[in-house]
Amino acid sequence: MRLSIALLVSFICVTTIAGTELYEFTDADDAARFKQLTQELRCMVCQNESLDGSQSTLAQDLKTRLAVLIRENYSDKDIREQMVARYGDYILYKPRFSSQSFLLWASPLVLFGVAIWRIRRFFVRGER
Amino acid sequence: MTSRKTVFIIFVIVFGLVAAFFYRGMSVDHRNLPSVLVNQSVPAFSLPSLHDEKQLHSDADLKGKYSVLNVWASWCTTCWHEHTFWAGLAQTDFQLVGLDYRDKPAKAKAFLLQAGDPYTFVIADVHGQLGIDLGIYGTPQTFLINPQGQIIYKHVGPVNKDIWHAHFQPKIVQ
């Protein structure tokens, strides 16, 4: 029983290691950048999964492309721009600041401002 | 009293904004994402022909006349249904080009042999590399490319008679 569990565990370990070796880097920095970028970019077909977490064929293709671009020394910014040029802003998990996303970024500030104004008025009145 | 009134007005405004936001969120089709490639040149590529591995096709083959680039695959059942539309379409002012996306060439060829081959030529993108450059995340997808090699329209999902006459045909200028 114990032996079979040990075998099962070692089998799982071996298969997961084999799974990650697909995108191997000689440089530790490159590996870290790859990890970071695959967590930032959305897998387009799985709606709410990053490239890092997805096993879909599209995510695998995109990861292969990312690995190539990293090895060819493209900067993170270039890589992000290339991906947005092809798939649009949607591929980024963190939306960029643009005319379309202005409301998204500005609304918390506006609401915060309104709240401060109301609270101030409330206290100023209370003092009177 | 005025304070109560302003609180009420603010509440109504905030409620209205949130309601409008959610209403828009529900009505937007999330599968149909804005096309970033429209008005841009077709990315450079060099890929083998589906029917003859030794023959290479490039972006130059999509210039000189209007091209309708249909992205399909033999594993895509929606593409089978769409195929009957392409097979019945009279090609007078443009060339219909197939992009066989992430497919086994043997299966794609067998499909065309059985269902008919309406394409002027078919590009075999076995590893989906041109697919990435074209921002493809699902099949079928169809691009309309002008004689200068610029993408002028992109349609996600199957093209049918209505879509063709509404979005493709009017843009093909003589």
mmCIF file of C-alpha atoms in Angstrom:
data_model
loop_
_atom_site.group_PDB
_atom_site.id
_atom_site.type_symbol
_atom_site.label_atom_id
_atom_site.label_comp_id
_atom_site.label_asym_id
_atom_site.label_seq_id
_atom_site.Cartn_x
_atom_site.Cartn_y
_atom_site.Cartn_z
ATOM 1 C CA MET A 1 0.000 0.000 0.000
ATOM 2 C CA ARG A 2 2.710 2.412 1.069
ATOM 3 C CA LEU A 3 4.798 1.480 -1.922
ATOM 4 C CA SER A 4 1.962 2.102 -4.339
ATOM 5 C CA ILE A 5 1.325 5.560 -2.848
ATOM 6 C CA ALA A 6 5.022 6.365 -3.114
ATOM 7 C CA LEU A 7 4.995 5.212 -6.735
ATOM 8 C CA LEU A 8 1.913 7.278 -7.497
ATOM 9 C CA VAL A 9 3.420 10.392 -5.914
ATOM 10 C CA SER A 10 6.682 9.973 -7.788
ATOM 11 C CA PHE A 11 4.766 9.420 -11.023
ATOM 12 C CA ILE A 12 2.791 12.661 -10.512
ATOM 13 C CA CYS A 13 6.009 14.542 -9.753
ATOM 14 C CA VAL A 14 7.704 13.195 -12.864
ATOM 15 C CA THR A 15 4.769 14.096 -15.114
ATOM 16 C CA THR A 16 4.496 17.656 -13.756
ATOM 17 C CA ILE A 17 8.222 18.215 -14.191
ATOM 18 C CA ALA A 18 8.007 16.879 -17.729
ATOM 19 C CA GLY A 19 5.168 19.343 -18.327
ATOM 20 C CA THR A 20 7.119 22.429 -17.335
ATOM 21 C CA GLU A 21 10.337 21.514 -19.113
ATOM 22 C CA LEU A 22 8.761 22.478 -22.412
ATOM 23 C CA TYR A 23 9.768 26.076 -21.831
ATOM 24 C CA GLU A 24 13.243 25.786 -20.422
ATOM 25 C CA PHE A 25 15.592 28.736 -20.177
ATOM 26 C CA THR A 26 19.329 28.729 -19.549
ATOM 27 C CA ASP A 27 19.066 32.154 -17.935
ATOM 28 C CA ALA A 28 17.229 32.462 -14.592
ATOM 29 C CA ASP A 29 16.139 36.027 -15.421
ATOM 30 C CA ASP A 30 14.548 34.834 -18.659
ATOM 31 C CA ALA A 31 12.652 32.131 -16.773
ATOM 32 C CA ALA A 32 11.374 34.707 -14.283
ATOM 33 C CA ARG A 33 10.287 37.035 -17.091
ATOM 34 C CA PHE A 34 8.514 34.148 -18.817
ATOM 35 C CA LYS A 35 6.647 33.323 -15.613
ATOM 36 C CA GLN A 36 5.698 36.967 -15.075
ATOM 37 C CA LEU A 37 4.472 37.497 -18.652
ATOM 38 C CA THR A 38 2.467 34.285 -18.810
ATOM 39 C CA GLN A 39 0.681 35.360 -15.625
ATOM 40 C CA GLU A 40 -0.082 38.793 -17.068
ATOM 41 C CA LEU A 41 -1.472 37.605 -20.375
ATOM 42 C CA ARG A 42 -4.886 36.090 -20.799
ATOM 43 C CA CYS A 43 -5.558 32.815 -22.529
ATOM 44 C CA MET A 44 -7.969 34.128 -25.161
ATOM 45 C CA VAL A 45 -10.134 31.033 -25.369
ATOM 46 C CA CYS A 46 -10.554 30.275 -21.671
ATOM 47 C CA GLN A 47 -11.894 33.716 -20.667
ATOM 48 C CA ASN A 48 -10.544 33.742 -17.147
ATOM 49 C CA GLU A 49 -7.306 31.856 -17.203
ATOM 50 C CA SER A 50 -3.836 33.226 -17.672
ATOM 51 C CA LEU A 51 -1.458 31.687 -20.199
ATOM 52 C CA ASP A 52 0.463 30.300 -17.242
ATOM 53 C CA GLY A 53 -2.504 28.332 -15.934
ATOM 54 C CA SER A 54 -3.883 27.141 -19.250
ATOM 55 C CA GLN A 55 -3.300 23.907 -21.114
ATOM 56 C CA SER A 56 -5.279 24.927 -24.203
ATOM 57 C CA THR A 57 -3.541 24.618 -27.556
ATOM 58 C CA LEU A 58 -3.728 28.374 -28.135
ATOM 59 C CA ALA A 59 -2.088 29.055 -24.763
ATOM 60 C CA GLN A 60 0.647 26.558 -25.597
ATOM 61 C CA ASP A 61 1.249 28.237 -28.973
ATOM 62 C CA LEU A 62 1.415 31.647 -27.320
ATOM 63 C CA LYS A 63 3.779 30.374 -24.635
ATOM 64 C CA THR A 64 6.050 28.935 -27.307
ATOM 65 C CA ARG A 65 6.020 32.319 -29.059
ATOM 66 C CA LEU A 66 6.765 34.127 -25.761
ATOM 67 C CA ALA A 67 9.691 31.819 -25.059
ATOM 68 C CA VAL A 68 11.103 32.545 -28.533
ATOM 69 C CA LEU A 69 10.712 36.312 -28.080
ATOM 70 C CA ILE A 70 12.376 36.200 -24.651
ATOM 71 C CA ARG A 71 15.298 34.198 -26.029
ATOM 72 C CA GLU A 72 15.609 36.750 -28.842
ATOM 73 C CA ASN A 73 15.956 39.449 -26.154
ATOM 74 C CA TYR A 74 12.789 41.395 -26.808
ATOM 75 C CA SER A 75 11.868 43.604 -23.844
ATOM 76 C CA ASP A 76 8.759 42.910 -21.739
ATOM 77 C CA LYS A 77 7.219 46.087 -23.137
ATOM 78 C CA ASP A 78 7.839 44.990 -26.750
ATOM 79 C CA ILE A 79 6.345 41.579 -26.059
ATOM 80 C CA ARG A 80 3.237 43.042 -24.428
ATOM 81 C CA GLU A 81 2.830 45.471 -27.325
ATOM 82 C CA GLN A 82 3.170 42.682 -29.866
ATOM 83 C CA MET A 83 0.481 40.665 -28.112
ATOM 84 C CA VAL A 84 -1.878 43.661 -27.863
ATOM 85 C CA ALA A 85 -1.273 44.482 -31.547
ATOM 86 C CA ARG A 86 -2.581 41.022 -32.446
ATOM 87 C CA TYR A 87 -5.219 40.259 -29.853
ATOM 88 C CA GLY A 88 -6.179 43.669 -28.488
ATOM 89 C CA ASP A 89 -6.293 45.000 -24.927
ATOM 90 C CA TYR A 90 -8.357 42.005 -23.896
ATOM 91 C CA ILE A 91 -5.247 39.829 -23.697
ATOM 92 C CA LEU A 92 -3.908 41.939 -20.814
ATOM 93 C CA TYR A 93 -5.247 41.137 -17.377
ATOM 94 C CA LYS A 94 -4.487 44.646 -16.167
ATOM 95 C CA PRO A 95 -6.260 47.068 -18.508
ATOM 96 C CA ARG A 96 -4.127 49.895 -19.858
ATOM 97 C CA PHE A 97 -5.030 53.537 -19.389
ATOM 98 C CA SER A 98 -6.706 54.672 -22.600
ATOM 99 C CA SER A 99 -9.629 56.798 -23.722
ATOM 100 C CA GLN A 100 -11.818 53.701 -23.565
ATOM 101 C CA SER A 101 -10.725 52.593 -20.113
ATOM 102 C CA PHE A 102 -10.651 56.149 -18.715
ATOM 103 C CA LEU A 103 -13.911 55.713 -16.824
ATOM 104 C CA LEU A 104 -12.707 52.447 -15.325
ATOM 105 C CA TRP A 105 -9.613 54.061 -13.832
ATOM 106 C CA ALA A 106 -11.126 57.437 -12.983
ATOM 107 C CA SER A 107 -14.399 56.341 -11.370
ATOM 108 C CA PRO A 108 -12.907 55.215 -8.004
ATOM 109 C CA LEU A 109 -11.120 58.565 -7.686
ATOM 110 C CA VAL A 110 -14.264 60.497 -8.539
ATOM 111 C CA LEU A 111 -16.358 58.461 -6.090
ATOM 112 C CA PHE A 112 -13.678 58.895 -3.420
ATOM 113 C CA GLY A 113 -13.682 62.654 -3.996
ATOM 114 C CA VAL A 114 -17.463 62.835 -3.709
ATOM 115 C CA ALA A 115 -17.349 60.805 -0.489
ATOM 116 C CA ILE A 116 -14.700 63.083 1.076
ATOM 117 C CA TRP A 117 -16.720 66.144 0.108
ATOM 118 C CA ARG A 118 -19.877 64.724 1.673
ATOM 119 C CA ILE A 119 -18.102 63.667 4.883
ATOM 120 C CA ARG A 120 -16.474 67.091 5.204
ATOM 121 C CA ARG A 121 -19.791 68.805 4.797
ATOM 122 C CA PHE A 122 -21.307 66.490 7.377
ATOM 123 C CA PHE A 123 -18.662 67.373 10.006
ATOM 124 C CA VAL A 124 -18.541 71.065 9.182
ATOM 125 C CA ARG A 125 -22.250 71.230 9.727
ATOM 126 C CA GLY A 126 -22.023 69.232 12.955
ATOM 127 C CA GLU A 127 -19.621 71.801 14.421
ATOM 128 C CA ARG A 128 -21.987 74.651 13.834
ATOM 129 C CA MET B 1 -33.758 69.190 4.098
ATOM 130 C CA THR B 2 -31.568 70.265 1.203
ATOM 131 C CA SER B 3 -28.891 67.828 2.406
ATOM 132 C CA ARG B 4 -31.370 64.957 2.173
ATOM 133 C CA LYS B 5 -32.257 66.053 -1.283
ATOM 134 C CA THR B 6 -28.623 66.089 -2.457
ATOM 135 C CA VAL B 7 -28.027 62.648 -0.916
ATOM 136 C CA PHE B 8 -31.018 61.391 -2.848
ATOM 137 C CA ILE B 9 -29.806 62.977 -6.083
ATOM 138 C CA ILE B 10 -26.324 61.494 -5.649
ATOM 139 C CA PHE B 11 -27.873 58.115 -4.917
ATOM 140 C CA VAL B 12 -29.970 58.295 -8.087
ATOM 141 C CA ILE B 13 -26.949 59.345 -10.183
ATOM 142 C CA VAL B 14 -24.727 56.560 -8.810
ATOM 143 C CA PHE B 15 -27.496 54.011 -9.220
ATOM 144 C CA GLY B 16 -28.071 55.196 -12.784
ATOM 145 C CA LEU B 17 -24.365 54.906 -13.631
ATOM 146 C CA VAL B 18 -24.056 51.417 -12.147
ATOM 147 C CA ALA B 19 -27.243 50.303 -13.909
ATOM 148 C CA ALA B 20 -26.008 51.701 -17.239
ATOM 149 C CA PHE B 21 -22.648 49.978 -16.745
ATOM 150 C CA PHE B 22 -24.247 46.587 -16.052
ATOM 151 C CA TYR B 23 -26.745 47.001 -18.880
ATOM 152 C CA ARG B 24 -23.903 47.596 -21.319
ATOM 153 C CA GLY B 25 -21.981 44.681 -19.845
ATOM 154 C CA MET B 26 -24.901 42.387 -20.557
ATOM 155 C CA SER B 27 -25.508 43.591 -24.089
ATOM 156 C CA VAL B 28 -21.882 43.420 -25.288
ATOM 157 C CA ASP B 29 -21.040 40.165 -27.038
ATOM 158 C CA HIS B 30 -17.857 39.083 -25.289
ATOM 159 C CA ARG B 31 -16.905 36.637 -27.999
ATOM 160 C CA ASN B 32 -16.806 39.377 -30.571
ATOM 161 C CA LEU B 33 -13.745 41.361 -29.577
ATOM 162 C CA PRO B 34 -12.697 44.572 -31.294
ATOM 163 C CA SER B 35 -10.494 43.919 -34.275
ATOM 164 C CA VAL B 36 -7.071 45.361 -33.847
ATOM 165 C CA LEU B 37 -5.728 44.174 -37.192
ATOM 166 C CA VAL B 38 -8.186 46.038 -39.392
ATOM 167 C CA ASN B 39 -6.432 48.676 -41.557
ATOM 168 C CA GLN B 40 -3.092 46.957 -41.036
ATOM 169 C CA SER B 41 -0.972 45.026 -43.495
ATOM 170 C CA VAL B 42 -1.105 41.249 -43.553
ATOM 171 C CA PRO B 43 1.820 40.013 -41.422
ATOM 172 C CA ALA B 44 4.784 38.653 -43.353
ATOM 173 C CA PHE B 45 4.807 34.869 -43.585
ATOM 174 C CA SER B 46 6.156 31.979 -45.588
ATOM 175 C CA LEU B 47 4.265 28.720 -45.212
ATOM 176 C CA PRO B 48 3.815 25.599 -47.346
ATOM 177 C CA SER B 49 0.820 24.927 -49.527
ATOM 178 C CA LEU B 50 -1.558 22.292 -48.167
ATOM 179 C CA HIS B 51 -1.554 20.407 -51.464
ATOM 180 C CA ASP B 52 2.175 20.605 -52.150
ATOM 181 C CA GLU B 53 4.548 20.891 -49.196
ATOM 182 C CA LYS B 54 7.396 22.048 -51.431
ATOM 183 C CA GLN B 55 5.456 25.034 -52.689
ATOM 184 C CA LEU B 56 5.662 28.024 -50.360
ATOM 185 C CA HIS B 57 3.090 30.778 -50.032
ATOM 186 C CA SER B 58 3.845 34.240 -48.667
ATOM 187 C CA ASP B 59 2.087 37.517 -47.945
ATOM 188 C CA ALA B 60 2.970 38.575 -51.529
ATOM 189 C CA ASP B 61 0.410 36.013 -52.766
ATOM 190 C CA LEU B 62 -2.315 38.038 -51.025
ATOM 191 C CA LYS B 63 -1.604 41.182 -53.028
ATOM 192 C CA GLY B 64 -2.697 42.368 -56.481
ATOM 193 C CA LYS B 65 -6.370 41.569 -56.063
ATOM 194 C CA TYR B 66 -8.914 41.304 -53.288
ATOM 195 C CA SER B 67 -8.382 38.204 -51.158
ATOM 196 C CA VAL B 68 -10.822 36.552 -48.823
ATOM 197 C CA LEU B 69 -8.722 34.654 -46.297
ATOM 198 C CA ASN B 70 -10.806 31.979 -44.611
ATOM 199 C CA VAL B 71 -9.286 30.384 -41.497
ATOM 200 C CA TRP B 72 -10.599 26.857 -41.077
ATOM 201 C CA ALA B 73 -9.644 23.374 -39.916
ATOM 202 C CA SER B 74 -10.917 19.876 -40.544
ATOM 203 C CA TRP B 75 -11.512 19.411 -36.780
ATOM 204 C CA CYS B 76 -13.821 22.455 -36.684
ATOM 205 C CA THR B 77 -17.417 21.325 -37.156
ATOM 206 C CA THR B 78 -18.703 24.885 -37.660
ATOM 207 C CA CYS B 79 -16.276 25.129 -40.583
ATOM 208 C CA TRP B 80 -17.938 22.131 -42.239
ATOM 209 C CA HIS B 81 -21.244 23.979 -42.292
ATOM 210 C CA GLU B 82 -19.572 27.188 -43.433
ATOM 211 C CA HIS B 83 -17.816 25.271 -46.191
ATOM 212 C CA THR B 84 -21.042 24.774 -48.142
ATOM 213 C CA PHE B 85 -21.377 28.562 -48.362
ATOM 214 C CA TRP B 86 -17.843 29.008 -49.746
ATOM 215 C CA ALA B 87 -18.331 26.118 -52.156
ATOM 216 C CA GLY B 88 -21.443 27.756 -53.599
ATOM 217 C CA LEU B 89 -19.996 31.261 -53.875
ATOM 218 C CA ALA B 90 -19.171 32.635 -57.322
ATOM 219 C CA GLN B 91 -15.641 34.041 -57.236
ATOM 220 C CA THR B 92 -15.428 36.773 -59.808
ATOM 221 C CA ASP B 93 -13.733 39.797 -58.254
ATOM 222 C CA PHE B 94 -11.540 38.185 -55.628
ATOM 223 C CA GLN B 95 -9.546 35.098 -54.736
ATOM 224 C CA LEU B 96 -10.682 32.820 -51.924
ATOM 225 C CA VAL B 97 -7.688 31.659 -49.926
ATOM 226 C CA GLY B 98 -7.856 28.996 -47.219
ATOM 227 C CA LEU B 99 -5.721 28.993 -44.077
ATOM 228 C CA ASP B 100 -5.715 25.497 -42.639
ATOM 229 C CA TYR B 101 -5.157 26.257 -38.964
ATOM 230 C CA ARG B 102 -3.452 23.797 -36.576
ATOM 231 C CA ASP B 103 -4.543 20.830 -38.610
ATOM 232 C CA LYS B 104 -3.202 17.502 -39.872
ATOM 233 C CA PRO B 105 -2.637 18.082 -43.617
ATOM 234 C CA ALA B 106 -3.819 14.571 -44.479
ATOM 235 C CA LYS B 107 -7.145 15.132 -42.719
ATOM 236 C CA ALA B 108 -7.584 18.572 -44.264
ATOM 237 C CA LYS B 109 -6.896 17.196 -47.749
ATOM 238 C CA ALA B 110 -9.349 14.329 -47.200
ATOM 239 C CA PHE B 111 -11.998 16.835 -46.131
ATOM 240 C CA LEU B 112 -11.508 18.998 -49.230
ATOM 241 C CA LEU B 113 -11.545 15.926 -51.464
ATOM 242 C CA GLN B 114 -14.907 14.946 -50.053
ATOM 243 C CA ALA B 115 -16.543 18.368 -49.627
ATOM 244 C CA GLY B 116 -15.007 20.114 -52.636
ATOM 245 C CA ASP B 117 -12.193 22.640 -52.804
ATOM 246 C CA PRO B 118 -13.338 26.209 -53.498
ATOM 247 C CA TYR B 119 -9.972 27.758 -52.579
ATOM 248 C CA THR B 120 -7.539 29.297 -55.065
ATOM 249 C CA PHE B 121 -4.845 27.956 -52.746
ATOM 250 C CA VAL B 122 -4.674 26.712 -49.172
ATOM 251 C CA ILE B 123 -1.933 27.701 -46.721
ATOM 252 C CA ALA B 124 -1.007 25.011 -44.178
ATOM 253 C CA ASP B 125 -0.367 26.589 -40.742
ATOM 254 C CA VAL B 126 0.316 23.340 -38.903
ATOM 255 C CA HIS B 127 1.785 24.986 -35.779
ATOM 256 C CA GLY B 128 -0.517 27.990 -35.656
ATOM 257 C CA GLN B 129 2.307 30.504 -36.090
ATOM 258 C CA LEU B 130 0.549 32.654 -38.700
ATOM 259 C CA GLY B 131 -2.508 32.169 -36.500
ATOM 260 C CA ILE B 132 -0.765 34.057 -33.690
ATOM 261 C CA ASP B 133 0.305 36.846 -36.051
ATOM 262 C CA LEU B 134 -3.295 37.173 -37.222
ATOM 263 C CA GLY B 135 -4.599 37.152 -33.644
ATOM 264 C CA ILE B 136 -6.694 34.044 -34.178
ATOM 265 C CA TYR B 137 -8.276 32.470 -31.116
ATOM 266 C CA GLY B 138 -10.955 30.360 -32.745
ATOM 267 C CA THR B 139 -12.171 29.057 -36.085
ATOM 268 C CA PRO B 140 -13.730 29.901 -38.443
ATOM 269 C CA GLN B 141 -12.524 33.440 -38.967
ATOM 270 C CA THR B 142 -12.417 35.346 -42.233
ATOM 271 C CA PHE B 143 -10.368 38.336 -43.331
ATOM 272 C CA LEU B 144 -10.998 40.590 -46.299
ATOM 273 C CA ILE B 145 -7.719 41.871 -47.728
ATOM 274 C CA ASN B 146 -7.479 44.646 -50.331
ATOM 275 C CA PRO B 147 -5.132 44.530 -53.368
ATOM 276 C CA GLN B 148 -2.498 46.494 -51.396
ATOM 277 C CA GLY B 149 -2.353 43.686 -48.846
ATOM 278 C CA GLN B 150 -4.192 45.516 -46.077
ATOM 279 C CA ILE B 151 -6.792 43.819 -43.901
ATOM 280 C CA ILE B 152 -10.005 45.805 -44.356
ATOM 281 C CA TYR B 153 -12.477 43.581 -42.538
ATOM 282 C CA LYS B 154 -12.448 40.672 -40.119
ATOM 283 C CA HIS B 155 -15.325 38.381 -39.239
ATOM 284 C CA VAL B 156 -15.273 35.977 -36.307
ATOM 285 C CA GLY B 157 -17.517 32.933 -36.745
ATOM 286 C CA PRO B 158 -19.042 31.386 -39.863
ATOM 287 C CA VAL B 159 -19.798 33.564 -42.869
ATOM 288 C CA ASN B 160 -23.193 33.063 -44.494
ATOM 289 C CA LYS B 161 -25.078 34.705 -47.333
ATOM 290 C CA ASP B 162 -26.411 37.572 -45.184
ATOM 291 C CA ILE B 163 -23.041 38.390 -43.636
ATOM 292 C CA TRP B 164 -21.365 38.164 -47.024
ATOM 293 C CA HIS B 165 -23.756 40.625 -48.648
ATOM 294 C CA ALA B 166 -23.743 42.978 -45.652
ATOM 295 C CA HIS B 167 -20.021 43.148 -44.878
ATOM 296 C CA PHE B 168 -17.860 41.580 -47.571
ATOM 297 C CA GLN B 169 -19.410 42.142 -50.995
ATOM 298 C CA PRO B 170 -19.890 45.954 -50.598
ATOM 299 C CA LYS B 171 -16.227 46.419 -49.670
ATOM 300 C CA ILE B 172 -14.927 44.697 -52.813
ATOM 301 C CA VAL B 173 -14.615 47.696 -55.127
ATOM 302 C CA GLN B 174 -13.954 47.359 -58.800
#
